[in-house]
Amino acid sequence: MAKVIICIPTCHRPQGLLRTLLSIAALETRHQLEVLVADNDATRMEGMAAVERLAAHGYRWPIEALLVTERGIPLVRNALAAAALARPGVTHVAMLDDDEAASPGWIDAMMDAAGRWDADVVGGAVLREMDSHVAPWAARHPLLQAKRRGRSGPVALVDSTANVLIAAPALRAMGDRPFDERMALTGGSDKQLFTRMAREGFRFAWAEEALVTELIPASRVTARWLLMRGYRLGMTDMIVERFHKGRLRALAGEAPRILAGFLVGTLGAVATFDRGKRLVRLGKLYRAAGKIAGLAGIHYEEYRKVHGA
């Protein structure tokens, strides 16, 4: 039986956090669990209040809330990692976002994959649920589709903490502050960490059955948000590449994809009357532009604004 500390960063999403915590309370598991929530809102502290209410009414698992006053996703993740690794007997640290709900078999599916493939890091599938009607042109967009790989097994890399399990010794080996705090509001500090771990020889696996469901608010189903998300992904991917390879090697490796993105995003976008296809092709242009921004050291802080409730 493992001891898993489930960590949830939160900011301005008390309803989403409550949904996440209630799903964790319903887990069907043979393992020992504890829950840690880190609230990144020093003013309203709605996450702290939500945890206190649940604890007062007899929440199923031991639960604690931390307050992280300085804004930034990696700062919150680092606080969670430190608190989780300080727990006696911890074997694994799991992470979920505060807009996700876990399926009943989530944690056991993650643990089974870790054991079967001797993995230090396990990622799981993320389904999408829209909180309002989505126009057909947007429903087909790749960024709104489920994040699945089709089967479980060893993989080269897991790139997100949106649904992840990390062996405690592996996370401890990455230092006191494993998530790069220079990426405070840009996103990408999770991919940065896992890229470091891969380069140091840690093993990764995927658990297709370890399902969580992300709630997508209407504010994220707009052409502007989808395009700027592509821009941000390109930027943070290049920041990670630049960190590990240097500016010139990163540019040499990505130059063909950047050029292809500009060609598809310009010529391809004007060659179709289908709004959905045009947006996807324009997204390739935005992603290429984001890569150039990442090479140049320009930071777009997508997470300065919180979506959802």
CSV table of C-alpha atoms in Angstrom, one decimal:
chain,number,residue,atom,x,y,z
A,1,MET,CA,0.0,0.0,0.0
A,2,ALA,CA,1.4,3.3,-1.1
A,3,LYS,CA,1.1,6.7,0.7
A,4,VAL,CA,0.1,9.3,-1.9
A,5,ILE,CA,-0.2,13.0,-1.3
A,6,ILE,CA,-2.6,14.6,-3.7
A,7,CYS,CA,-1.6,18.2,-4.4
A,8,ILE,CA,-3.9,20.8,-5.9
A,9,PRO,CA,-2.9,24.4,-6.7
A,10,THR,CA,-5.8,26.9,-6.8
A,11,CYS,CA,-6.5,30.5,-7.5
A,12,HIS,CA,-10.0,32.2,-7.8
A,13,ARG,CA,-11.8,28.9,-8.5
A,14,PRO,CA,-13.7,27.9,-5.3
A,15,GLN,CA,-16.4,26.1,-7.3
A,16,GLY,CA,-13.9,24.3,-9.4
A,17,LEU,CA,-11.8,23.4,-6.3
A,18,LEU,CA,-14.9,22.0,-4.6
A,19,ARG,CA,-15.7,19.8,-7.6
A,20,THR,CA,-12.1,18.5,-7.6
A,21,LEU,CA,-12.1,17.8,-3.8
A,22,LEU,CA,-15.5,16.0,-3.9
A,23,SER,CA,-14.2,13.8,-6.7
A,24,ILE,CA,-11.2,12.9,-4.6
A,25,ALA,CA,-13.5,12.1,-1.7
A,26,ALA,CA,-15.2,9.5,-3.9
A,27,LEU,CA,-12.0,7.7,-5.0
A,28,GLU,CA,-12.1,3.9,-4.9
A,29,THR,CA,-8.6,3.0,-3.7
A,30,ARG,CA,-6.5,0.6,-1.6
A,31,HIS,CA,-3.9,3.2,-1.0
A,32,GLN,CA,-3.4,5.7,1.8
A,33,LEU,CA,-4.2,9.3,0.7
A,34,GLU,CA,-3.7,12.8,2.0
A,35,VAL,CA,-4.8,16.0,0.3
A,36,LEU,CA,-2.9,19.3,0.1
A,37,VAL,CA,-4.3,22.5,-1.4
A,38,ALA,CA,-2.2,25.6,-2.0
A,39,ASP,CA,-4.2,28.8,-2.4
A,40,ASN,CA,-2.5,31.5,-4.5
A,41,ASP,CA,-5.0,34.2,-3.6
A,42,ALA,CA,-3.7,36.2,-0.6
A,43,THR,CA,-6.7,38.6,-0.7
A,44,ARG,CA,-9.9,36.5,-0.9
A,45,MET,CA,-8.4,33.2,0.2
A,46,GLU,CA,-11.5,31.3,-1.2
A,47,GLY,CA,-9.5,28.1,-1.6
A,48,MET,CA,-8.5,28.2,2.1
A,49,ALA,CA,-12.1,28.7,3.0
A,50,ALA,CA,-13.4,25.9,0.9
A,51,VAL,CA,-10.9,23.4,2.5
A,52,GLU,CA,-11.8,24.6,6.0
A,53,ARG,CA,-15.5,24.0,5.3
A,54,LEU,CA,-14.9,20.5,4.0
A,55,ALA,CA,-12.6,19.6,6.9
A,56,ALA,CA,-15.2,20.9,9.4
A,57,HIS,CA,-17.8,18.6,7.9
A,58,GLY,CA,-15.6,15.5,8.1
A,59,TYR,CA,-13.8,15.2,4.7
A,60,ARG,CA,-12.9,11.6,3.9
A,61,TRP,CA,-9.1,12.1,3.7
A,62,PRO,CA,-6.7,14.1,5.9
A,63,ILE,CA,-6.7,17.6,4.2
A,64,GLU,CA,-4.7,20.8,4.7
A,65,ALA,CA,-4.6,24.1,2.9
A,66,LEU,CA,-1.5,26.3,2.4
A,67,LEU,CA,-1.4,30.0,1.5
A,68,VAL,CA,1.2,31.1,-1.1
A,69,THR,CA,1.1,34.9,-1.2
A,70,GLU,CA,3.3,35.6,-4.2
A,71,ARG,CA,1.5,34.9,-7.5
A,72,GLY,CA,2.9,32.2,-9.8
A,73,ILE,CA,2.1,28.6,-10.7
A,74,PRO,CA,5.6,27.2,-10.1
A,75,LEU,CA,5.8,28.9,-6.7
A,76,VAL,CA,2.6,27.2,-5.7
A,77,ARG,CA,3.8,23.8,-7.1
A,78,ASN,CA,7.1,24.2,-5.2
A,79,ALA,CA,5.2,24.9,-2.0
A,80,LEU,CA,3.0,21.8,-2.5
A,81,ALA,CA,6.0,19.6,-3.4
A,82,ALA,CA,7.9,20.7,-0.3
A,83,ALA,CA,4.9,20.1,2.0
A,84,ALA,CA,4.1,16.8,0.4
A,85,LEU,CA,7.7,15.5,0.6
A,86,ALA,CA,7.8,16.5,4.3
A,87,ARG,CA,5.0,14.0,5.1
A,88,PRO,CA,6.2,10.9,6.9
A,89,GLY,CA,6.1,7.8,4.8
A,90,VAL,CA,5.2,9.5,1.5
A,91,THR,CA,5.9,7.3,-1.5
A,92,HIS,CA,4.2,9.3,-4.3
A,93,VAL,CA,3.0,12.9,-5.0
A,94,ALA,CA,0.0,13.3,-7.4
A,95,MET,CA,-1.1,16.6,-8.9
A,96,LEU,CA,-4.4,17.8,-10.3
A,97,ASP,CA,-5.7,21.2,-11.4
A,98,ASP,CA,-8.5,22.9,-9.7
A,99,ASP,CA,-10.7,22.7,-12.8
A,100,GLU,CA,-10.5,18.9,-13.0
A,101,ALA,CA,-12.5,16.0,-11.4
A,102,ALA,CA,-11.0,12.6,-10.9
A,103,SER,CA,-12.7,9.3,-11.9
A,104,PRO,CA,-13.2,6.8,-9.1
A,105,GLY,CA,-10.4,4.6,-10.2
A,106,TRP,CA,-8.0,7.4,-11.0
A,107,ILE,CA,-5.3,7.0,-8.3
A,108,ASP,CA,-5.2,3.2,-8.5
A,109,ALA,CA,-4.8,3.3,-12.3
A,110,MET,CA,-1.9,5.6,-11.8
A,111,MET,CA,-0.3,3.5,-9.2
A,112,ASP,CA,-0.8,0.3,-11.2
A,113,ALA,CA,1.0,1.9,-14.2
A,114,ALA,CA,3.9,3.1,-12.0
A,115,GLY,CA,4.4,-0.4,-10.7
A,116,ARG,CA,3.8,-2.3,-14.0
A,117,TRP,CA,6.4,-0.2,-16.0
A,118,ASP,CA,8.6,0.8,-13.1
A,119,ALA,CA,7.9,4.5,-13.9
A,120,ASP,CA,9.1,7.5,-11.8
A,121,VAL,CA,6.4,9.7,-13.5
A,122,VAL,CA,3.0,8.6,-14.7
A,123,GLY,CA,0.6,10.8,-16.8
A,124,GLY,CA,-3.1,10.2,-17.3
A,125,ALA,CA,-5.8,11.0,-19.8
A,126,VAL,CA,-7.7,14.3,-19.6
A,127,LEU,CA,-11.3,14.5,-20.9
A,128,ARG,CA,-13.0,17.8,-21.7
A,129,GLU,CA,-16.4,19.0,-20.5
A,130,MET,CA,-17.8,22.3,-21.7
A,131,ASP,CA,-19.7,24.4,-19.3
A,132,SER,CA,-21.8,25.9,-22.1
A,133,HIS,CA,-22.8,25.3,-25.7
A,134,VAL,CA,-19.9,25.2,-28.1
A,135,ALA,CA,-20.3,26.3,-31.7
A,136,PRO,CA,-19.4,23.5,-34.2
A,137,TRP,CA,-16.4,25.4,-35.6
A,138,ALA,CA,-14.8,25.5,-32.2
A,139,ALA,CA,-15.8,22.0,-31.1
A,140,ARG,CA,-13.4,20.5,-33.6
A,141,HIS,CA,-10.4,22.5,-32.4
A,142,PRO,CA,-7.4,20.3,-31.2
A,143,LEU,CA,-7.0,22.3,-28.0
A,144,LEU,CA,-10.5,21.4,-27.0
A,145,GLN,CA,-10.2,17.6,-27.6
A,146,ALA,CA,-9.5,15.0,-25.0
A,147,LYS,CA,-5.8,14.4,-24.2
A,148,ARG,CA,-5.4,10.7,-24.8
A,149,ARG,CA,-2.8,8.4,-26.3
A,150,GLY,CA,-4.9,5.4,-27.0
A,151,ARG,CA,-3.1,2.9,-24.8
A,152,SER,CA,-1.1,2.7,-21.6
A,153,GLY,CA,2.6,2.0,-21.4
A,154,PRO,CA,6.1,3.5,-21.3
A,155,VAL,CA,6.5,6.9,-22.9
A,156,ALA,CA,9.4,9.2,-23.6
A,157,LEU,CA,7.9,12.2,-21.7
A,158,VAL,CA,4.9,13.4,-19.7
A,159,ASP,CA,4.6,17.2,-20.1
A,160,SER,CA,1.9,18.3,-17.7
A,161,THR,CA,0.9,18.3,-14.0
A,162,ALA,CA,-2.8,18.4,-14.9
A,163,ASN,CA,-2.9,14.7,-14.2
A,164,VAL,CA,0.3,13.2,-12.9
A,165,LEU,CA,1.9,10.9,-10.3
A,166,ILE,CA,5.5,11.3,-9.3
A,167,ALA,CA,7.6,9.0,-7.1
A,168,ALA,CA,8.7,10.8,-4.0
A,169,PRO,CA,12.4,9.9,-4.4
A,170,ALA,CA,12.4,11.1,-8.0
A,171,LEU,CA,10.8,14.5,-7.1
A,172,ARG,CA,13.1,14.9,-4.1
A,173,ALA,CA,16.1,14.3,-6.4
A,174,MET,CA,15.2,17.4,-8.4
A,175,GLY,CA,16.0,19.8,-5.6
A,176,ASP,CA,14.2,22.0,-3.1
A,177,ARG,CA,12.4,24.0,-5.8
A,178,PRO,CA,11.9,21.7,-8.7
A,179,PHE,CA,9.6,23.9,-10.7
A,180,ASP,CA,11.3,26.9,-12.5
A,181,GLU,CA,10.0,30.0,-10.8
A,182,ARG,CA,11.1,32.2,-13.7
A,183,MET,CA,8.1,30.8,-15.5
A,184,ALA,CA,5.7,32.2,-12.9
A,185,LEU,CA,2.8,33.2,-15.1
A,186,THR,CA,3.8,32.0,-18.5
A,187,GLY,CA,3.0,28.3,-17.9
A,188,GLY,CA,5.4,25.5,-18.9
A,189,SER,CA,7.2,25.0,-15.7
A,190,ASP,CA,5.8,21.4,-15.5
A,191,LYS,CA,7.2,20.6,-19.0
A,192,GLN,CA,10.5,22.2,-17.9
A,193,LEU,CA,10.7,19.9,-14.9
A,194,PHE,CA,9.8,16.7,-16.7
A,195,THR,CA,12.3,17.5,-19.5
A,196,ARG,CA,15.0,17.8,-16.9
A,197,MET,CA,13.9,14.5,-15.3
A,198,ALA,CA,14.0,12.8,-18.7
A,199,ARG,CA,17.5,14.1,-19.4
A,200,GLU,CA,18.6,12.7,-16.0
A,201,GLY,CA,17.3,9.2,-16.8
A,202,PHE,CA,14.0,9.0,-14.9
A,203,ARG,CA,11.3,6.8,-16.5
A,204,PHE,CA,7.9,7.8,-17.7
A,205,ALA,CA,4.7,6.0,-18.4
A,206,TRP,CA,1.1,6.7,-19.5
A,207,ALA,CA,-2.1,5.4,-17.8
A,208,GLU,CA,-4.9,5.7,-20.3
A,209,GLU,CA,-7.4,4.5,-17.7
A,210,ALA,CA,-6.5,7.1,-15.1
A,211,LEU,CA,-9.1,9.5,-16.2
A,212,VAL,CA,-9.8,13.1,-15.1
A,213,THR,CA,-12.3,15.5,-16.6
A,214,GLU,CA,-11.4,19.2,-17.2
A,215,LEU,CA,-14.2,21.7,-17.2
A,216,ILE,CA,-13.7,24.2,-20.0
A,217,PRO,CA,-15.4,27.7,-19.4
A,218,ALA,CA,-16.9,29.7,-22.2
A,219,SER,CA,-14.1,32.3,-21.9
A,220,ARG,CA,-11.7,29.6,-23.3
A,221,VAL,CA,-13.9,28.8,-26.3
A,222,THR,CA,-13.1,31.9,-28.3
A,223,ALA,CA,-10.9,32.4,-31.3
A,224,ARG,CA,-8.7,34.8,-29.4
A,225,TRP,CA,-8.1,32.4,-26.5
A,226,LEU,CA,-7.4,29.4,-28.8
A,227,LEU,CA,-4.9,31.4,-30.9
A,228,MET,CA,-3.1,32.9,-27.9
A,229,ARG,CA,-3.0,29.5,-26.2
A,230,GLY,CA,-1.1,28.3,-29.3
A,231,TYR,CA,1.2,31.3,-29.1
A,232,ARG,CA,1.9,30.6,-25.4
A,233,LEU,CA,2.6,26.9,-26.0
A,234,GLY,CA,5.0,27.7,-28.8
A,235,MET,CA,6.7,30.3,-26.5
A,236,THR,CA,7.1,28.0,-23.5
A,237,ASP,CA,8.2,25.0,-25.6
A,238,MET,CA,11.0,27.2,-27.0
A,239,ILE,CA,11.9,28.5,-23.6
A,240,VAL,CA,12.4,24.9,-22.4
A,241,GLU,CA,14.4,24.0,-25.6
A,242,ARG,CA,16.5,27.1,-25.1
A,243,PHE,CA,17.2,26.3,-21.5
A,244,HIS,CA,18.5,22.8,-22.3
A,245,LYS,CA,20.1,23.4,-25.7
A,246,GLY,CA,21.0,27.0,-25.9
A,247,ARG,CA,19.6,29.6,-28.3
A,248,LEU,CA,21.4,28.6,-31.5
A,249,ARG,CA,20.8,24.8,-31.2
A,250,ALA,CA,17.2,25.4,-30.3
A,251,LEU,CA,16.7,27.7,-33.4
A,252,ALA,CA,18.4,25.2,-35.7
A,253,GLY,CA,16.2,22.4,-34.4
A,254,GLU,CA,12.9,24.3,-34.7
A,255,ALA,CA,13.6,26.4,-37.8
A,256,PRO,CA,11.8,24.0,-40.2
A,257,ARG,CA,8.7,23.8,-38.0
A,258,ILE,CA,8.6,27.6,-37.5
A,259,LEU,CA,8.8,28.1,-41.3
A,260,ALA,CA,6.1,25.5,-41.9
A,261,GLY,CA,3.9,27.2,-39.3
A,262,PHE,CA,4.2,30.5,-41.0
A,263,LEU,CA,3.4,28.9,-44.4
A,264,VAL,CA,0.4,26.9,-43.2
A,265,GLY,CA,-0.8,29.8,-41.1
A,266,THR,CA,-0.8,32.3,-43.9
A,267,LEU,CA,-1.4,30.5,-47.2
A,268,GLY,CA,-3.4,27.7,-45.6
A,269,ALA,CA,-5.7,30.0,-43.7
A,270,VAL,CA,-6.7,32.0,-46.8
A,271,ALA,CA,-7.2,28.8,-48.8
A,272,THR,CA,-10.3,27.7,-46.9
A,273,PHE,CA,-13.8,29.1,-46.1
A,274,ASP,CA,-14.3,26.7,-43.2
A,275,ARG,CA,-14.0,28.8,-40.0
A,276,GLY,CA,-12.8,25.9,-37.9
A,277,LYS,CA,-10.1,24.9,-40.3
A,278,ARG,CA,-9.0,28.5,-40.7
A,279,LEU,CA,-8.6,28.9,-37.0
A,280,VAL,CA,-6.5,25.7,-36.7
A,281,ARG,CA,-4.2,26.9,-39.5
A,282,LEU,CA,-3.9,30.4,-38.0
A,283,GLY,CA,-3.0,28.6,-34.8
A,284,LYS,CA,0.1,27.2,-36.4
A,285,LEU,CA,1.1,30.7,-37.4
A,286,TYR,CA,0.6,31.9,-33.8
A,287,ARG,CA,2.5,28.9,-32.4
A,288,ALA,CA,5.4,29.7,-34.8
A,289,ALA,CA,5.4,33.3,-33.6
A,290,GLY,CA,5.4,32.1,-30.0
A,291,LYS,CA,8.5,30.1,-30.7
A,292,ILE,CA,10.2,33.2,-32.1
A,293,ALA,CA,9.2,35.1,-28.9
A,294,GLY,CA,10.5,32.3,-26.7
A,295,LEU,CA,13.9,32.4,-28.6
A,296,ALA,CA,13.9,36.2,-28.1
A,297,GLY,CA,13.2,36.0,-24.4
A,298,ILE,CA,9.7,37.6,-24.7
A,299,HIS,CA,7.3,36.3,-22.1
A,300,TYR,CA,3.5,36.3,-22.6
A,301,GLU,CA,1.9,35.8,-19.1
A,302,GLU,CA,-1.2,33.8,-20.0
A,303,TYR,CA,-1.9,32.9,-16.4
A,304,ARG,CA,-2.2,36.5,-15.2
A,305,LYS,CA,-5.9,36.0,-15.9
A,306,VAL,CA,-7.8,33.2,-14.3
A,307,HIS,CA,-10.6,31.5,-16.3
A,308,GLY,CA,-13.5,29.7,-14.7
A,309,ALA,CA,-14.9,29.8,-11.2
